[in-house]
């Protein structure tokens, strides 16, 4: 697995290429100008979720770990169209 670590534009460019997202959801409103792109519920689902961890001496904010998985979709091309683009038959 390769890991992509931010900036907002880098995240947007990488989303079409990945099947899994490891996300830390910070339970706080923090001012800033970079956000992770909104995930389409038709494309992504939460495969795993940790308990909410409270703020403590090491972590200023409460947080939750999430693993998003891309939904599997079936190809829409029929056999004849696959032949026209050079797939072996």
XYZ file of C-alpha atoms in Angstrom:
89
model
C 0.000 0.000 0.000
C 1.109 3.519 -0.754
C 0.032 6.411 1.467
C -0.788 9.926 0.242
C -0.389 12.679 2.773
C -2.071 15.949 1.851
C -2.732 18.902 0.577
C -6.271 19.272 -0.636
C -5.344 19.319 -4.328
C -3.186 16.199 -3.975
C -6.091 14.400 -2.268
C -8.469 15.384 -5.086
C -6.026 14.148 -7.726
C -5.432 10.852 -5.917
C -9.058 9.927 -5.104
C -9.809 8.357 -8.520
C -6.735 6.127 -8.115
C -7.388 4.644 -4.681
C -9.696 1.935 -3.343
C -9.197 2.528 0.393
C -8.905 5.626 2.571
C -7.519 5.639 6.116
C -8.943 8.751 7.736
C -8.602 10.332 11.150
C -11.764 12.295 11.870
C -10.949 15.067 14.342
C -13.971 16.051 16.443
C -13.354 19.793 16.412
C -13.916 22.788 14.177
C -10.496 24.067 13.190
C -10.049 27.134 11.011
C -8.035 26.500 7.877
C -8.117 26.700 4.119
C -7.448 23.041 3.208
C -10.115 20.376 3.548
C -10.315 16.746 2.502
C -12.724 16.425 -0.451
C -16.261 15.306 0.358
C -16.731 11.598 -0.339
C -19.663 10.451 -2.472
C -21.742 7.890 -0.541
C -22.509 6.156 -3.848
C -18.771 5.514 -4.303
C -17.470 5.067 -0.734
C -18.649 3.328 2.436
C -17.214 3.092 5.963
C -15.728 -0.410 6.179
C -14.318 0.024 9.698
C -14.661 2.599 12.449
C -12.896 2.836 15.786
C -14.425 4.038 18.990
C -14.206 7.773 19.561
C -10.991 8.536 21.431
C -11.250 11.429 23.874
C -8.809 14.305 23.997
C -5.947 13.521 26.346
C -2.379 14.568 27.181
C -1.121 13.419 23.750
C -4.104 14.495 21.622
C -5.633 17.937 21.940
C -8.892 16.863 20.240
C -11.151 13.840 20.383
C -10.917 11.746 17.215
C -12.117 8.612 15.431
C -10.274 6.412 12.930
C -12.221 5.447 9.805
C -11.444 3.163 6.886
C -13.421 3.938 3.745
C -13.640 1.378 0.968
C -14.569 2.087 -2.640
C -17.778 0.342 -3.690
C -17.237 -2.303 -6.354
C -19.151 -1.665 -9.541
C -19.619 -3.981 -12.482
C -18.318 -2.864 -15.886
C -21.080 -1.639 -18.156
C -19.415 -2.553 -21.466
C -20.828 -5.556 -23.263
C -18.709 -8.245 -24.914
C -18.908 -6.694 -28.402
C -17.611 -3.316 -27.205
C -14.767 -5.060 -25.364
C -13.711 -6.666 -28.636
C -13.661 -3.306 -30.414
C -11.075 -1.862 -28.004
C -8.631 -4.708 -28.488
C -9.352 -7.068 -25.615
C -8.576 -10.699 -26.425
C -11.595 -12.869 -27.147
